[in-house]
Amino acid sequence: AEAGATALYFMDLSRSVEQMLVATKRVGWVDWSPDNAFLLYTVKDAGSREDLYYNYPNGSSEQNLTSSTDVSERAPRVDPGATTAAFERIDATGVPRIYIYQAIPVTTGDVVGASLPGTPYFVGSDAEPAWSPDATRLVFRRLTGIGNGGLGTWDILTIKADGTELQTIAT
């Protein structure tokens, strides 16, 4: 990869095939579509902002899906039907919430406390969504405190994909 970049590779272990897909960007948070049709990942710009990108596994058809100037999109997860994605969206005020692609908010919690050092999270921030197997619910974590040796304390919550029925399942 180029200096400062994080390479994204496609690896087919059954055939011992490796191909560099992205060599000139700061790639992170990669997810593979359940139908094997595409990859969804984030690319960080020269600052701290991230956008969602789409690419075929052969490296073709790269697209910046969000191309936003005042927000960051992180931690994308493709739904089991490979029709949409959930992701973190950190708005211009610095508040991370869970969204469904393109820009449909699922969680609406407000930041209620201090920041967790070295992260983009504040107490009350929502992070790292994942889909239920039937794609009706999302599971995610919410920062509840900045202790725990700098790791923070987190609750695990679920919510229906339409933003209703928020439930805490672990504290």
XYZ file of N, CA and C in Angstrom:
513
model
N 0.846 -1.190 0.000
C 0.000 0.000 0.000
C 0.883 1.243 0.000
N 0.300 2.324 -0.467
C 1.026 3.586 -0.440
C 1.246 4.032 0.997
N 2.217 4.896 1.213
C 2.495 5.404 2.555
C 1.237 6.036 3.141
N 0.899 5.639 4.357
C -0.282 6.170 5.036
C -1.573 5.473 4.690
N -1.563 4.621 3.683
C -2.782 3.913 3.273
C -2.882 2.578 4.004
N -4.068 2.020 4.008
C -4.321 0.699 4.549
C -4.886 -0.131 3.414
N -4.156 -1.096 2.938
C -4.581 -1.875 1.775
C -5.780 -2.745 2.104
N -6.645 -2.912 1.113
C -7.771 -3.827 1.210
C -7.529 -4.926 0.180
N -7.477 -6.163 0.650
C -7.222 -7.311 -0.206
C -8.441 -8.204 -0.281
N -8.608 -8.867 -1.422
C -9.542 -9.972 -1.576
C -8.700 -11.232 -1.527
N -9.089 -12.176 -0.679
C -8.340 -13.429 -0.584
C -9.297 -14.601 -0.725
N -9.027 -15.462 -1.698
C -9.762 -16.698 -1.870
C -8.843 -17.804 -1.377
N -9.049 -18.214 -0.148
C -8.155 -19.184 0.465
C -8.263 -20.557 -0.188
N -9.421 -20.894 -0.754
C -9.583 -22.211 -1.372
C -8.725 -22.354 -2.637
N -8.420 -21.230 -3.280
C -7.613 -21.270 -4.501
C -6.257 -20.596 -4.312
N -5.959 -20.152 -3.105
C -4.717 -19.430 -2.814
C -4.542 -18.227 -3.724
N -5.628 -17.447 -3.889
C -5.613 -16.255 -4.736
C -5.729 -15.027 -3.841
N -4.894 -14.057 -4.109
C -4.901 -12.802 -3.362
C -4.843 -11.657 -4.361
N -5.703 -10.650 -4.133
C -5.715 -9.493 -5.032
C -5.916 -8.233 -4.204
N -5.050 -7.246 -4.423
C -5.206 -5.972 -3.748
C -6.327 -5.203 -4.442
N -7.333 -4.799 -3.674
C -8.465 -4.061 -4.233
C -8.287 -2.562 -4.095
N -7.785 -2.131 -2.957
C -7.601 -0.708 -2.690
C -6.229 -0.528 -2.067
N -5.401 0.297 -2.698
C -4.039 0.469 -2.203
C -3.721 1.913 -1.837
N -4.589 2.833 -2.148
C -4.232 4.248 -1.984
C -5.150 4.990 -1.015
N -5.919 4.270 -0.221
C -6.841 4.910 0.716
C -6.651 4.341 2.114
N -7.185 5.052 3.091
C -7.165 4.580 4.479
C -8.469 3.814 4.735
N -8.434 2.505 4.479
C -9.619 1.653 4.542
C -9.802 1.095 5.947
N -11.058 1.006 6.356
C -11.394 0.387 7.636
C -12.802 -0.171 7.603
N -13.203 -0.878 8.636
C -14.584 -1.337 8.821
C -15.147 -2.016 7.574
N -14.617 -3.115 7.167
C -15.053 -3.807 5.955
C -16.139 -4.834 6.291
N -17.166 -4.940 5.429
C -18.162 -5.993 5.538
C -18.427 -6.559 4.149
N -18.676 -7.846 4.097
C -18.923 -8.582 2.861
C -20.412 -8.820 2.765
N -21.002 -8.583 1.622
C -22.446 -8.831 1.468
C -22.734 -10.327 1.555
N -23.847 -10.702 2.192
C -24.174 -12.125 2.336
C -24.340 -12.869 1.009
N -24.646 -12.157 -0.057
C -24.798 -12.803 -1.366
C -23.486 -12.813 -2.161
N -22.394 -12.400 -1.526
C -21.051 -12.379 -2.132
C -20.913 -11.414 -3.300
N -21.835 -10.477 -3.442
C -21.838 -9.589 -4.609
C -20.954 -8.358 -4.432
N -20.781 -7.876 -3.200
C -20.045 -6.630 -3.012
C -19.434 -6.540 -1.632
N -18.515 -5.584 -1.504
C -17.906 -5.228 -0.224
C -18.365 -3.831 0.140
N -18.570 -3.599 1.409
C -18.905 -2.281 1.925
C -17.844 -1.945 2.958
N -17.255 -0.754 2.858
C -16.164 -0.400 3.762
C -16.117 1.113 3.941
N -15.294 1.552 4.880
C -15.127 2.986 5.081
C -13.743 3.404 4.619
N -13.665 4.652 4.199
C -12.387 5.263 3.836
C -12.279 6.567 4.610
N -11.154 6.726 5.287
C -10.886 7.927 6.074
C -10.158 8.940 5.204
N -10.595 10.207 5.265
C -9.914 11.249 4.500
C -8.660 11.707 5.245
N -8.037 12.765 4.792
C -6.801 13.255 5.415
C -7.035 13.733 6.845
N -8.277 14.105 7.175
C -8.609 14.499 8.544
C -9.100 13.290 9.324
N -10.281 13.415 9.898
C -10.822 12.301 10.670
C -12.183 11.836 10.157
N -12.632 12.375 9.044
C -13.941 12.042 8.499
C -13.862 10.759 7.683
N -14.921 9.934 7.769
C -14.979 8.689 7.018
C -16.243 8.653 6.168
N -16.155 8.017 4.996
C -17.288 7.805 4.100
C -17.457 6.316 3.852
N -18.680 5.928 3.472
C -18.960 4.548 3.084
C -18.625 4.352 1.610
N -17.963 3.263 1.305
C -17.600 2.906 -0.065
C -18.135 1.520 -0.403
N -18.341 1.311 -1.692
C -18.869 0.077 -2.257
C -17.891 -0.385 -3.320
N -17.698 -1.694 -3.415
C -16.779 -2.241 -4.404
C -17.157 -3.689 -4.682
N -16.954 -4.157 -5.911
C -17.100 -5.576 -6.200
C -15.867 -6.302 -5.666
N -15.981 -7.595 -5.361
C -14.820 -8.331 -4.852
C -13.640 -8.388 -5.817
N -13.853 -8.120 -7.112
C -12.735 -8.121 -8.064
C -12.050 -6.755 -8.150
N -12.524 -5.783 -7.338
C -11.903 -4.465 -7.316
C -12.549 -3.446 -8.228
N -13.529 -3.830 -9.014
C -14.162 -2.889 -9.935
C -15.371 -2.211 -9.304
N -15.800 -1.148 -9.911
C -17.022 -0.405 -9.541
C -16.950 0.278 -8.184
N -15.769 0.730 -7.795
C -15.676 1.455 -6.524
C -16.544 2.707 -6.561
N -17.325 2.910 -5.503
C -18.181 4.087 -5.409
C -18.139 4.632 -3.986
N -18.039 5.943 -3.860
C -18.226 6.595 -2.575
C -19.727 6.780 -2.411
N -20.331 6.082 -1.470
C -21.779 6.100 -1.312
C -22.300 7.296 -0.539
N -21.472 7.881 0.322
C -21.976 8.963 1.172
C -21.368 10.316 0.856
N -20.118 10.384 0.534
C -19.464 11.616 0.113
C -19.912 12.839 0.909
N -19.890 12.712 2.218
C -20.352 13.800 3.087
C -19.182 14.657 3.550
N -19.440 15.915 3.751
C -18.368 16.833 4.142
C -18.373 17.166 5.629
N -19.510 16.994 6.308
C -19.572 17.409 7.701
C -19.940 16.292 8.669
N -20.014 15.044 8.188
C -20.300 13.902 9.057
C -19.361 12.753 8.705
N -19.291 11.779 9.599
C -18.526 10.552 9.357
C -19.470 9.372 9.393
N -19.245 8.426 8.515
C -19.987 7.182 8.534
C -18.979 6.063 8.789
N -19.299 5.204 9.756
C -18.362 4.159 10.180
C -19.101 2.847 10.433
N -18.343 1.776 10.561
C -18.815 0.464 10.988
C -20.024 -0.040 10.200
N -19.958 -0.070 8.858
C -21.117 -0.542 8.098
C -21.310 -2.048 8.224
N -22.569 -2.453 8.250
C -22.922 -3.869 8.254
C -24.063 -4.079 7.265
N -23.847 -4.962 6.302
C -24.839 -5.266 5.282
C -25.903 -6.175 5.896
N -27.175 -5.917 5.573
C -28.256 -6.750 6.102
C -28.217 -8.137 5.466
N -28.864 -9.136 6.095
C -28.818 -10.510 5.575
C -29.354 -10.675 4.150
N -30.229 -9.787 3.703
C -30.741 -9.864 2.342
C -29.905 -9.102 1.336
N -28.831 -8.463 1.792
C -27.918 -7.685 0.949
C -28.640 -6.557 0.210
N -29.623 -5.940 0.876
C -30.373 -4.850 0.248
C -30.118 -3.494 0.867
N -29.565 -3.449 2.065
C -29.263 -2.179 2.721
C -28.142 -2.396 3.734
N -27.808 -1.368 4.460
C -26.751 -1.472 5.470
C -27.095 -0.599 6.666
N -26.592 -0.994 7.817
C -26.651 -0.170 9.016
C -25.234 0.326 9.274
N -25.110 1.501 9.882
C -23.786 2.062 10.135
C -23.868 3.107 11.238
N -22.710 3.478 11.783
C -22.614 4.614 12.695
C -22.540 5.873 11.851
N -23.209 6.899 12.295
C -23.097 8.205 11.635
C -22.800 9.228 12.723
N -21.672 9.877 12.600
C -21.273 10.897 13.567
C -21.537 12.241 12.924
N -22.526 12.950 13.457
C -22.952 14.200 12.823
C -22.000 15.349 13.129
N -22.302 16.516 12.609
C -21.434 17.687 12.750
C -21.238 18.103 14.202
N -22.167 17.719 15.085
C -22.014 18.048 16.509
C -21.186 16.999 17.237
N -20.797 15.933 16.540
C -19.966 14.894 17.140
C -20.749 13.764 17.784
N -22.056 13.682 17.535
C -22.894 12.670 18.163
C -22.995 11.420 17.277
N -22.476 10.264 17.738
C -22.626 9.016 16.989
C -23.988 8.371 17.247
N -24.695 8.030 16.159
C -25.974 7.338 16.220
C -25.974 6.232 15.167
N -26.951 5.347 15.261
C -27.086 4.264 14.296
C -28.050 4.702 13.193
N -27.659 4.469 11.956
C -28.452 4.829 10.782
C -28.590 3.621 9.862
N -29.599 3.677 9.009
C -29.738 2.732 7.916
C -29.503 3.518 6.636
N -28.787 2.905 5.698
C -28.437 3.569 4.455
C -29.710 3.987 3.720
N -29.785 5.160 3.235
C -28.818 6.203 3.041
C -28.653 7.057 4.292
N -29.670 7.672 4.772
C -29.508 8.508 5.962
C -30.762 8.466 6.821
N -31.199 7.263 7.183
C -32.387 7.098 8.019
C -31.933 6.818 9.440
N -32.173 7.740 10.378
C -31.751 7.491 11.760
C -32.596 6.407 12.416
N -31.936 5.511 13.124
C -32.626 4.469 13.878
C -32.597 4.809 15.356
N -31.444 5.242 15.851
C -31.359 5.665 17.250
C -31.319 7.184 17.299
N -31.854 7.731 18.362
C -31.939 9.188 18.485
C -31.374 9.687 19.800
N -30.677 8.824 20.529
C -30.135 9.203 21.825
C -29.193 10.392 21.745
N -29.178 11.160 22.796
C -28.295 12.320 22.866
C -27.081 12.002 23.718
N -26.001 12.670 23.427
C -24.799 12.560 24.242
C -25.103 13.178 25.601
N -24.790 12.436 26.639
C -25.141 12.894 27.987
C -23.947 13.026 28.917
N -22.734 12.850 28.399
C -21.597 12.905 29.293
C -20.282 13.152 28.594
N -19.225 12.824 29.318
C -17.853 13.094 28.892
C -17.443 12.197 27.723
N -16.340 12.583 27.083
C -15.831 11.789 25.967
C -14.925 10.678 26.478
N -14.894 9.577 25.733
C -13.983 8.485 26.007
C -12.676 8.811 25.302
N -11.597 9.050 26.042
C -10.327 9.491 25.440
C -9.860 8.580 24.303
N -9.394 9.219 23.228
C -8.844 8.508 22.096
C -9.877 7.893 21.165
N -11.149 8.235 21.369
C -12.224 7.698 20.524
C -13.143 8.843 20.102
N -14.050 8.589 19.143
C -15.034 9.613 18.782
C -16.288 9.544 19.653
N -16.258 8.781 20.742
C -17.462 8.514 21.529
C -17.562 9.345 22.801
N -18.801 9.732 23.080
C -19.166 10.407 24.324
C -20.171 9.509 25.041
N -20.290 9.653 26.357
C -21.306 8.887 27.075
C -22.656 9.174 26.426
N -23.354 8.099 26.054
C -24.615 8.207 25.328
C -24.487 7.881 23.851
N -23.255 7.741 23.344
C -23.024 7.427 21.925
C -23.413 5.990 21.612
N -23.944 5.782 20.407
C -24.287 4.459 19.908
C -23.246 4.032 18.884
N -22.876 2.733 18.905
C -21.772 2.276 18.067
C -21.964 0.853 17.576
N -21.300 0.549 16.474
C -21.097 -0.791 15.916
C -22.376 -1.622 15.790
N -23.273 -1.234 14.893
C -24.500 -2.013 14.705
C -24.248 -3.337 14.003
N -25.123 -4.292 14.249
C -25.139 -5.570 13.526
C -26.594 -5.999 13.384
N -26.885 -6.688 12.303
C -28.260 -7.113 11.994
C -28.601 -8.426 12.663
N -29.876 -8.602 13.004
C -30.376 -9.911 13.415
C -30.450 -10.785 12.160
N -30.458 -12.108 12.314
C -30.505 -12.984 11.135
C -31.716 -12.755 10.231
N -32.836 -12.277 10.798
C -34.022 -12.026 9.969
C -34.129 -10.574 9.513
N -33.123 -9.768 9.804
C -33.032 -8.361 9.387
C -34.146 -7.471 9.931
N -34.770 -7.868 11.023
C -35.823 -7.036 11.601
C -35.317 -6.172 12.741
N -34.171 -6.532 13.316
C -33.637 -5.796 14.458
C -32.147 -5.522 14.260
N -31.675 -4.537 14.980
C -30.248 -4.241 15.050
C -29.803 -4.401 16.489
N -28.586 -4.866 16.668
C -27.964 -4.881 17.978
C -26.807 -3.897 17.901
N -26.568 -3.154 18.970
C -25.481 -2.182 18.988
C -25.059 -1.956 20.428
N -23.994 -1.188 20.598
C -23.558 -0.863 21.953
C -23.678 0.629 22.192
N -23.925 0.986 23.466
C -24.066 2.388 23.866
C -23.094 2.648 25.014
N -22.274 3.672 24.850
C -21.315 4.039 25.894
C -22.065 4.585 27.110
N -21.814 3.975 28.274
C -22.496 4.395 29.508
C -21.564 5.029 30.524
N -20.254 4.898 30.334
C -19.296 5.487 31.255
C -17.904 5.466 30.657
N -17.006 6.286 31.206
C -15.651 6.371 30.648
C -14.618 5.634 31.486
N -15.056 4.870 32.467
C -14.150 4.114 33.322
C -13.606 2.878 32.639
N -13.412 1.818 33.444
C -12.969 0.513 32.959
C -11.582 0.589 32.317
N -10.680 1.294 32.953
C -9.300 1.365 32.482
C -9.137 2.010 31.123
N -10.011 2.962 30.790
C -9.936 3.654 29.514
C -10.704 2.979 28.390
N -11.300 1.822 28.660
C -12.069 1.113 27.639
C -13.522 1.568 27.593
N -13.972 2.200 28.650
C -15.362 2.614 28.744
C -16.246 1.469 29.196
N -17.429 1.804 29.653
C -18.441 0.798 29.963
C -19.550 0.945 28.938
N -20.066 -0.170 28.500
C -21.016 -0.193 27.400
C -22.202 -1.066 27.736
N -23.399 -0.672 27.319
C -24.576 -1.520 27.351
C -24.782 -2.078 25.942
N -25.386 -3.249 25.868
C -25.766 -3.838 24.590
C -27.277 -3.668 24.458
N -27.704 -3.091 23.331
C -29.118 -2.824 23.101
C -29.564 -3.409 21.776
N -30.870 -3.605 21.642
C -31.457 -3.962 20.360
C -32.561 -2.963 20.065
N -32.860 -2.821 18.784
C -33.914 -1.932 18.340
C -34.455 -2.473 17.017
N -35.749 -2.327 16.811
C -36.300 -2.716 15.516
C -35.723 -1.795 14.450
N -35.630 -2.285 13.237
C -35.040 -1.518 12.140
C -35.824 -0.250 11.841
N -37.063 -0.164 12.307
C -37.847 1.063 12.111
C -37.658 2.063 13.248
N -36.752 1.766 14.192
C -36.457 2.685 15.291
C -37.349 2.524 16.511
N -38.174 1.485 16.558
C -39.049 1.257 17.708
C -38.542 0.085 18.536
N -39.135 -0.073 19.697
C -38.863 -1.198 20.595
C -37.399 -1.301 21.018
N -36.857 -0.199 21.492
C -35.488 -0.190 22.042
C -35.459 -1.015 23.319
N -34.511 -1.952 23.412
C -34.375 -2.798 24.585
C -32.908 -2.927 24.976
N -32.634 -2.803 26.259
C -31.303 -3.090 26.779
C -31.240 -4.576 27.084
N -30.256 -5.264 26.545
C -30.164 -6.707 26.784
C -28.977 -7.091 27.676
N -28.010 -6.196 27.849
C -26.880 -6.453 28.744
C -26.283 -5.130 29.193
N -25.902 -5.089 30.464
C -25.259 -3.896 31.005
C -23.900 -4.230 31.542
